[in-house]
Structures are given as structure tokens and as C-alpha cells.
mmCIF file of C-alpha atoms in Angstrom:
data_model
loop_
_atom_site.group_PDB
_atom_site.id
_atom_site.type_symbol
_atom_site.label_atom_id
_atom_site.label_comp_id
_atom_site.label_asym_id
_atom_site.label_seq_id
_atom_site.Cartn_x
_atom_site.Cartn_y
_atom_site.Cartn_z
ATOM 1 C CA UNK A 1 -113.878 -1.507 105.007
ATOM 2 C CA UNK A 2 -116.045 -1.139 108.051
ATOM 3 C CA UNK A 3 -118.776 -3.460 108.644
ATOM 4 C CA UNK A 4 -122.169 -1.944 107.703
ATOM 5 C CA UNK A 5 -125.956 -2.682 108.365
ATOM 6 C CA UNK A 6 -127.701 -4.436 106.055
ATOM 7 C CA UNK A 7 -130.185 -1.656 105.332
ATOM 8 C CA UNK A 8 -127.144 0.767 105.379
ATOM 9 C CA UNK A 9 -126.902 1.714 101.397
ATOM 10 C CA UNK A 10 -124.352 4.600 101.671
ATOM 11 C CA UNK A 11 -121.471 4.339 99.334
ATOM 12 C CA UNK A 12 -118.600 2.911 101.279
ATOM 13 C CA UNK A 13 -115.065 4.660 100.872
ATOM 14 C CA UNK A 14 -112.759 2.195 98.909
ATOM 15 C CA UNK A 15 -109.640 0.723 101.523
ATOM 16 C CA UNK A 16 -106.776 3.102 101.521
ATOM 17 C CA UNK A 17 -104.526 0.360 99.625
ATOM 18 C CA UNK A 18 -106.488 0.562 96.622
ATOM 19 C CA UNK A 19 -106.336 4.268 96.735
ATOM 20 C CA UNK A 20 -102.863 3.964 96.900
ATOM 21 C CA UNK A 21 -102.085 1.258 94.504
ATOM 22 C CA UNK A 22 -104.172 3.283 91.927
ATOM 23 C CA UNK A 23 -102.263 6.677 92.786
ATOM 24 C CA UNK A 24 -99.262 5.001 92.365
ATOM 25 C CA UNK A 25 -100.043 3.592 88.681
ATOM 26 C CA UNK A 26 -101.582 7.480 87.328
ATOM 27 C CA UNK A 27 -98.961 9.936 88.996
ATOM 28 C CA UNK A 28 -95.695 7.837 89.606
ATOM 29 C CA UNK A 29 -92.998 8.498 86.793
ATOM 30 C CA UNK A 30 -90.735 5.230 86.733
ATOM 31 C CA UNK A 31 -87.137 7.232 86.573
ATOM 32 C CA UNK A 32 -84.473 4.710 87.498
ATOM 33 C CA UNK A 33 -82.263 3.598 84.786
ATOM 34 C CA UNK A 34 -81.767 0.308 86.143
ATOM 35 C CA UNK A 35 -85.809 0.137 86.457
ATOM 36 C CA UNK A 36 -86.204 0.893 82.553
ATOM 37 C CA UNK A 37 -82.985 -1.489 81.589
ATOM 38 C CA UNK A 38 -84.890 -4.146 83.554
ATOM 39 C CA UNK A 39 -87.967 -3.375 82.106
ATOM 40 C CA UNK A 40 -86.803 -3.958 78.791
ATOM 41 C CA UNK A 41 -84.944 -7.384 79.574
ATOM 42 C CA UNK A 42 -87.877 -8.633 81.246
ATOM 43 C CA UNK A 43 -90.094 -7.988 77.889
ATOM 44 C CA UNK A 44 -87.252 -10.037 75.499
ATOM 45 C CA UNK A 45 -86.876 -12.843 78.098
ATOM 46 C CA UNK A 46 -90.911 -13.381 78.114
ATOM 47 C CA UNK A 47 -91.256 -13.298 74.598
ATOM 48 C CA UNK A 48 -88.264 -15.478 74.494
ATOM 49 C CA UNK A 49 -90.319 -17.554 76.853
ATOM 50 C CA UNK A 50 -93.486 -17.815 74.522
ATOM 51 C CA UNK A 51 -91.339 -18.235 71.428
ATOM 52 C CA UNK A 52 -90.001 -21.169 73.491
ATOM 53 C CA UNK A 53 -93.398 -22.224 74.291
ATOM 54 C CA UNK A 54 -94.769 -22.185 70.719
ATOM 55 C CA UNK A 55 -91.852 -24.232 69.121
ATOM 56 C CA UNK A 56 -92.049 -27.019 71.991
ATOM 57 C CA UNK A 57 -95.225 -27.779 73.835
ATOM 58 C CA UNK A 58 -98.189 -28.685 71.030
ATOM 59 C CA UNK A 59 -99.750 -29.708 74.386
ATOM 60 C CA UNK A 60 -99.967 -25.223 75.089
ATOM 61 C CA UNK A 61 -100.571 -25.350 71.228
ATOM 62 C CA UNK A 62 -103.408 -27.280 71.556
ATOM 63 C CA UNK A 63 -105.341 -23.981 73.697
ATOM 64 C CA UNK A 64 -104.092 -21.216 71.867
ATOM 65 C CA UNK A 65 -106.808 -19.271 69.417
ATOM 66 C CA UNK A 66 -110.258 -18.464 69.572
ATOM 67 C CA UNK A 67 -113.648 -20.045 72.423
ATOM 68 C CA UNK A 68 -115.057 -20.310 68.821
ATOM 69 C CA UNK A 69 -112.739 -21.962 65.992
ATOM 70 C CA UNK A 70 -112.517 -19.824 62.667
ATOM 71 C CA UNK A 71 -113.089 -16.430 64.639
ATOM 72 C CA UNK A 72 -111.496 -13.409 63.651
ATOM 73 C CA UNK A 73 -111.755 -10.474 65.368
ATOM 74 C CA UNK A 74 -111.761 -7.553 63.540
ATOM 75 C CA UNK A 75 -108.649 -4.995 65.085
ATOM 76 C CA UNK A 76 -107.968 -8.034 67.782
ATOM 77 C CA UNK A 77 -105.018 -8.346 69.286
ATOM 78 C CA UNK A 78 -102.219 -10.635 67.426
ATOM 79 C CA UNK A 79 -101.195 -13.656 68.709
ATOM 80 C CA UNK A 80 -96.647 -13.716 68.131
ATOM 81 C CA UNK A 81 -95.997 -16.474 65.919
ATOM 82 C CA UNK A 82 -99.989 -17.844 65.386
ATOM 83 C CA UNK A 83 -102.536 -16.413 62.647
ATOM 84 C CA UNK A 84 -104.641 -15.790 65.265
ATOM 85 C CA UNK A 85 -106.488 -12.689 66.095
ATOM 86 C CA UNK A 86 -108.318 -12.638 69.156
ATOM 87 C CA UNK A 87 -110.373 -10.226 71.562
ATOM 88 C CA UNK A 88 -108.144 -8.756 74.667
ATOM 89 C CA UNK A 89 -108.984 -11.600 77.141
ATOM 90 C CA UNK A 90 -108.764 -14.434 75.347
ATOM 91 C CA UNK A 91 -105.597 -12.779 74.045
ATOM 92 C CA UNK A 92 -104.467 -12.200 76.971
ATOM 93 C CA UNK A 93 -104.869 -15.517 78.553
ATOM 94 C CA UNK A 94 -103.053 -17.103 75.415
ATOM 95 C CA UNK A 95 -100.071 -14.487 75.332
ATOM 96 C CA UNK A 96 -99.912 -15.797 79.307
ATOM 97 C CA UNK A 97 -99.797 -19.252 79.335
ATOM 98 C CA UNK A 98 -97.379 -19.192 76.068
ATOM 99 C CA UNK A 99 -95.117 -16.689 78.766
ATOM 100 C CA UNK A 100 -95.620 -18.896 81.694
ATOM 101 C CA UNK A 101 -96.334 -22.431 80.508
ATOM 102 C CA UNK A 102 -93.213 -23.978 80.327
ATOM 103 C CA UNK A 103 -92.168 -22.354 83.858
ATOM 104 C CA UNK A 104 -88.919 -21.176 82.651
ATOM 105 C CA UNK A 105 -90.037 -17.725 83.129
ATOM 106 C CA UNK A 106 -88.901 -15.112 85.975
ATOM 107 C CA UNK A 107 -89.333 -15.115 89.582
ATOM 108 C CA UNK A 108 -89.426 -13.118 92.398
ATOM 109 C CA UNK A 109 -88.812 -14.222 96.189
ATOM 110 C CA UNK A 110 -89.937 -12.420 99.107
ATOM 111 C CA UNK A 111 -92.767 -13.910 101.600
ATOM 112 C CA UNK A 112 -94.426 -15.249 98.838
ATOM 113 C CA UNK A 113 -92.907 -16.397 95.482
ATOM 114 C CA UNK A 114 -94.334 -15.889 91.885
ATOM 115 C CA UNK A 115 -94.034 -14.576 88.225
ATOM 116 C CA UNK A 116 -94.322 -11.019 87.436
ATOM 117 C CA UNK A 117 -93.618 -11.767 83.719
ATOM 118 C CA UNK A 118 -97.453 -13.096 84.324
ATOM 119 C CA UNK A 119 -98.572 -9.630 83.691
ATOM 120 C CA UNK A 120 -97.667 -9.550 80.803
ATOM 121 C CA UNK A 121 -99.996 -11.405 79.266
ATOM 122 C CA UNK A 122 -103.023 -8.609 79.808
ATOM 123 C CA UNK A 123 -100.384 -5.949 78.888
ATOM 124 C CA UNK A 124 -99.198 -6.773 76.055
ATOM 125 C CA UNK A 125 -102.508 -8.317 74.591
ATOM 126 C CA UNK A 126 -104.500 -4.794 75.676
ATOM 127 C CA UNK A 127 -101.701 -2.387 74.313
ATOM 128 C CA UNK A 128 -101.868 -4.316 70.962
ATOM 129 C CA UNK A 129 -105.643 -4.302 70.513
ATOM 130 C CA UNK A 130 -105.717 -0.515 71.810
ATOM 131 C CA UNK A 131 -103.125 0.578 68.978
ATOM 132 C CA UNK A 132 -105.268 -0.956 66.547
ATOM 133 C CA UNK A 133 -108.793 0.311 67.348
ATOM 134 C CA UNK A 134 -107.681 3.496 69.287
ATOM 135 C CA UNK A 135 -108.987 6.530 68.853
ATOM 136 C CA UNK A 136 -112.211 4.465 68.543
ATOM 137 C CA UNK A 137 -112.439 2.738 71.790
ATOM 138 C CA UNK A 138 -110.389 5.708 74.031
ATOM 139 C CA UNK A 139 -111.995 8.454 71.898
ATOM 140 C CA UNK A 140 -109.838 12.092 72.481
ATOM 141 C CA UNK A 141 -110.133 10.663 76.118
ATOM 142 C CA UNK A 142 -106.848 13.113 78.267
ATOM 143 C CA UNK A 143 -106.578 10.354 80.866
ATOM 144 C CA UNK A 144 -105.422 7.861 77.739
ATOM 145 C CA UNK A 145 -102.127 7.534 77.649
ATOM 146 C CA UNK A 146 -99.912 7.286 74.571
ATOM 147 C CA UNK A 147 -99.609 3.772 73.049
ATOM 148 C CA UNK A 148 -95.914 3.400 72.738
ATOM 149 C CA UNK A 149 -93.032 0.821 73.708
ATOM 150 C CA UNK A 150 -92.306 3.683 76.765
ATOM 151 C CA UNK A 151 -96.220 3.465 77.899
ATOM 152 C CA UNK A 152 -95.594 -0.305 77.260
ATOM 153 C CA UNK A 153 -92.269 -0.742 79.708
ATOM 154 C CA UNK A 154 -94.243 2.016 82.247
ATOM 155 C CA UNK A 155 -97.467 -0.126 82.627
ATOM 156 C CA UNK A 156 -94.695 -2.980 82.998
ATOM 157 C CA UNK A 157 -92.509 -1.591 85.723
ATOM 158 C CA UNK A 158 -95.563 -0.693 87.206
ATOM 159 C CA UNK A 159 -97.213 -4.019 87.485
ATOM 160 C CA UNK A 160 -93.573 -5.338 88.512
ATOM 161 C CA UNK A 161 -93.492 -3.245 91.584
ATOM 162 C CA UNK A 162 -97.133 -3.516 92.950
ATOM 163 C CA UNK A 163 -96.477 -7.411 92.636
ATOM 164 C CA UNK A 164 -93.509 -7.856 94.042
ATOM 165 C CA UNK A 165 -94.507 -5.187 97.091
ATOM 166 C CA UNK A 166 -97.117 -7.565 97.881
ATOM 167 C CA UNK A 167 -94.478 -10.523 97.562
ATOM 168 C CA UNK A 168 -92.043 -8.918 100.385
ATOM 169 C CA UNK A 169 -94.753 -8.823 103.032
ATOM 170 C CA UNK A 170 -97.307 -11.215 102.411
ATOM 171 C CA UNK A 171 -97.802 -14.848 101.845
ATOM 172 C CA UNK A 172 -101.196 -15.814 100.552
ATOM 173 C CA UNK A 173 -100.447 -19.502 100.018
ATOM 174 C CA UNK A 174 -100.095 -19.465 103.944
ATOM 175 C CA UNK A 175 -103.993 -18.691 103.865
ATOM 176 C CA UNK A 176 -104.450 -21.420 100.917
ATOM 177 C CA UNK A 177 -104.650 -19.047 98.382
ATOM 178 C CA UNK A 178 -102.572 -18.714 95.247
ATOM 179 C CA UNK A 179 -100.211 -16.247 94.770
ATOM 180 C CA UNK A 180 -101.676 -15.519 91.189
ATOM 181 C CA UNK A 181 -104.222 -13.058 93.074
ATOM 182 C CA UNK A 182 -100.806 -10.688 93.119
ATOM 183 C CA UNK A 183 -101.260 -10.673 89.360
ATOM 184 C CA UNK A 184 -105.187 -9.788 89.064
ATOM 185 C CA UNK A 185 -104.249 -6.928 91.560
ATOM 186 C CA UNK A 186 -100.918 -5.585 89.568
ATOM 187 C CA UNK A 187 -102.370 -5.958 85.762
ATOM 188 C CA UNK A 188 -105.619 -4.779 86.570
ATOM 189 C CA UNK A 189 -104.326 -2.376 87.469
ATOM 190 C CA UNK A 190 -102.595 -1.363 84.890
ATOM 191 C CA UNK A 191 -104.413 -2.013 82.228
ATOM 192 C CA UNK A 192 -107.111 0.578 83.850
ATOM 193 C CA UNK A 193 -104.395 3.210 83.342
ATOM 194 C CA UNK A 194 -103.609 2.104 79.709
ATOM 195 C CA UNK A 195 -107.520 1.882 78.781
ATOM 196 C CA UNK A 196 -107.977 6.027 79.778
ATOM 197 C CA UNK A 197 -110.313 4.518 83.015
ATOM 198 C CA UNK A 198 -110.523 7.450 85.655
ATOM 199 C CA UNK A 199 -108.912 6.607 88.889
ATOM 200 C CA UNK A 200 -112.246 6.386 90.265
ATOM 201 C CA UNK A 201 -113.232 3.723 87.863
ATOM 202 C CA UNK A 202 -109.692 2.140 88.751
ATOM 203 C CA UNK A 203 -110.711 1.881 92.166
ATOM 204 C CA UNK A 204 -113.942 -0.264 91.328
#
């Protein structure tokens, strides 16, 4: 963005990248076979991950379920192989570290290394919580898409390739900062598409 005044309080047009990052996630169709048959290995080997996770670290045990013990959220989103049912973040911070914990997750290498199977995490925990409270939180909204394994593996395959673009050409831990900023960019992303957000509201 340009620099402005301080007085200056005209809107400022968003940087071109988020424009395109949030183009890309509305319009693009994912069409490659080899994209989808990914797409669908890379679900089974996370949840393989968290199963993994669950059985074998009581220390990740030990931070799984609800800020408040005993809460149940009504229509929250399930936690695999716990009782618990929690709202979408702290969901999706549990279905994430049960993914990731371990480290025996995937990786991608480019200029900067990480986890795409990180996104997961807000994905999965958002697409359960929608099925179960939709149409009451997305209403008869158009830009809503439908909440199936398909919209699942899109939002997926989505979040895959805006991470791992970012990966090829740019190393943040170079500038000190963690790479895990790829994964606040890619599943926010996303999960702005599967919520029925505008692309306007996707850009802020």
C-alpha cells in the first residue's frame, strides 16, 4: 500500500496479492486428477496423524477440549476420537496440534519449509461446525458453498497451493519470522470462502 498522511482517511485499495489470492480461492475450479488424488491422501494421512497423536502423547492430551472444562457447545464442532464439542477456534486449534504435534506430518520444500496439513485444522473444524448449524449461520446466503467432502478437498487444495506458492519464493524465517504466517494467509483464506464471506469481506 502507499504511504498516506495521517489526516488522509480515504479507503486505501487492498495490495494486488490479496486480490489475487482471494480471486483465486472464489473462481478457480481445482481440475487435475492428480490434484484431487492428492487431496484426498493428504486428508487420511492427517487424520492418521491425529489418530497417532491421540493414542501416544497424553502430554497433546493434556490441551485438547474446552478454555472452560465441562463446556459443551451446542452444534460445535467434534473433536475425532474425544467427547468433546467445541466452538470453531478452539476446535480448530485442537484438530491442529493433534495433526501437527507429533511432527510426523507432511512437508513441503521450496525457499521456505513447512506443513500444509496445518490447514487443516481450521478446515476441517469450520466445515464440521457449518454442517451442523448451517442454514442458520450462512442463511440462503448464494456465495455459501455446498458443505460436502468435494467443498472439503476444494478448500484443501486450495489452501495447499496458496501455501506452498508462498514456500517456492519466499523465506520468512530469513526475516525472523515463522513460516506458520503461510498458514494464517492460506486457511484464512479459505475458510472465508467456506463461511459464504463476499470477496470483499475476504479481502479484510
Amino acid at each position: 500500500m502507499a504511504t498516506r498522511t495521517p489526516n488522509d482517511n480515504t479507503r486505501q485499495a487492498y495490495d494486488q496479492i490479496i486480490i489475487d489470492i482471494t480471486t483465486y480461492v472464489y473462481h478457480h475450479k481445482p481440475s487435475s486428477p492428480k490434484a484431487w488424488l492428492h487431496a484426498r491422501t493428504a486428508l487420511l494421512d492427517a487424520l492418521g496423524c491425529a489418530i497417532e497423536t491421540l493414542t501416544t502423547s497424553p502430554e497433546c492430551v493434556r490441551m485438547l477440549g474446552p478454555v472452560v472444562p465441562g463446556t459443551v457447545v451446542p452444534n460445535g464442532f467434534r473433536l475425532p476420537g474425544t467427547s468433546y464439542q467445541l466452538d470453531p477456534v478452539k476446535g480448530a486449534f485442537d484438530m491442529a496440534i493433534l495433526i501437527r504435534y507429533l511432527d510426523h506430518s507432511d512437508g513441503f520444500y521450496g525457499a521456505e519449509w513447512g506443513h500444509p496439513s496445518d490447514n487443516l485444522g481450521a478446515i476441517l473444524a469450520v466445515s464440521d461446525w457449518l454442517n451442523r448449524t448451517s442454514p442458520k449461520v450462512r442463511g440462503s446466503n448464494p456465495m455459501a458453498p455446498p458443505l460436502t467432502v468435494s467443498t472439503l478437498l476444494t478448500a484443501l487444495i486450495k489452501a495447499y497451493e496458496i501455501q506452498g506458492i508462498f514456500q517456492i519464493l519466499n523465506s520468512f524465517n530469513a526475516l525472523g519470522l515463522d513460516h506458520v504466517i503461510l498458514v494464517k494467509v492460506s486457511a484464512t483464506a479459505v475458510t472465508c470462502w467456506l463461511l459464504g464471506l463476499s470477496e470483499p469481506q475476504t479481502h479484510g
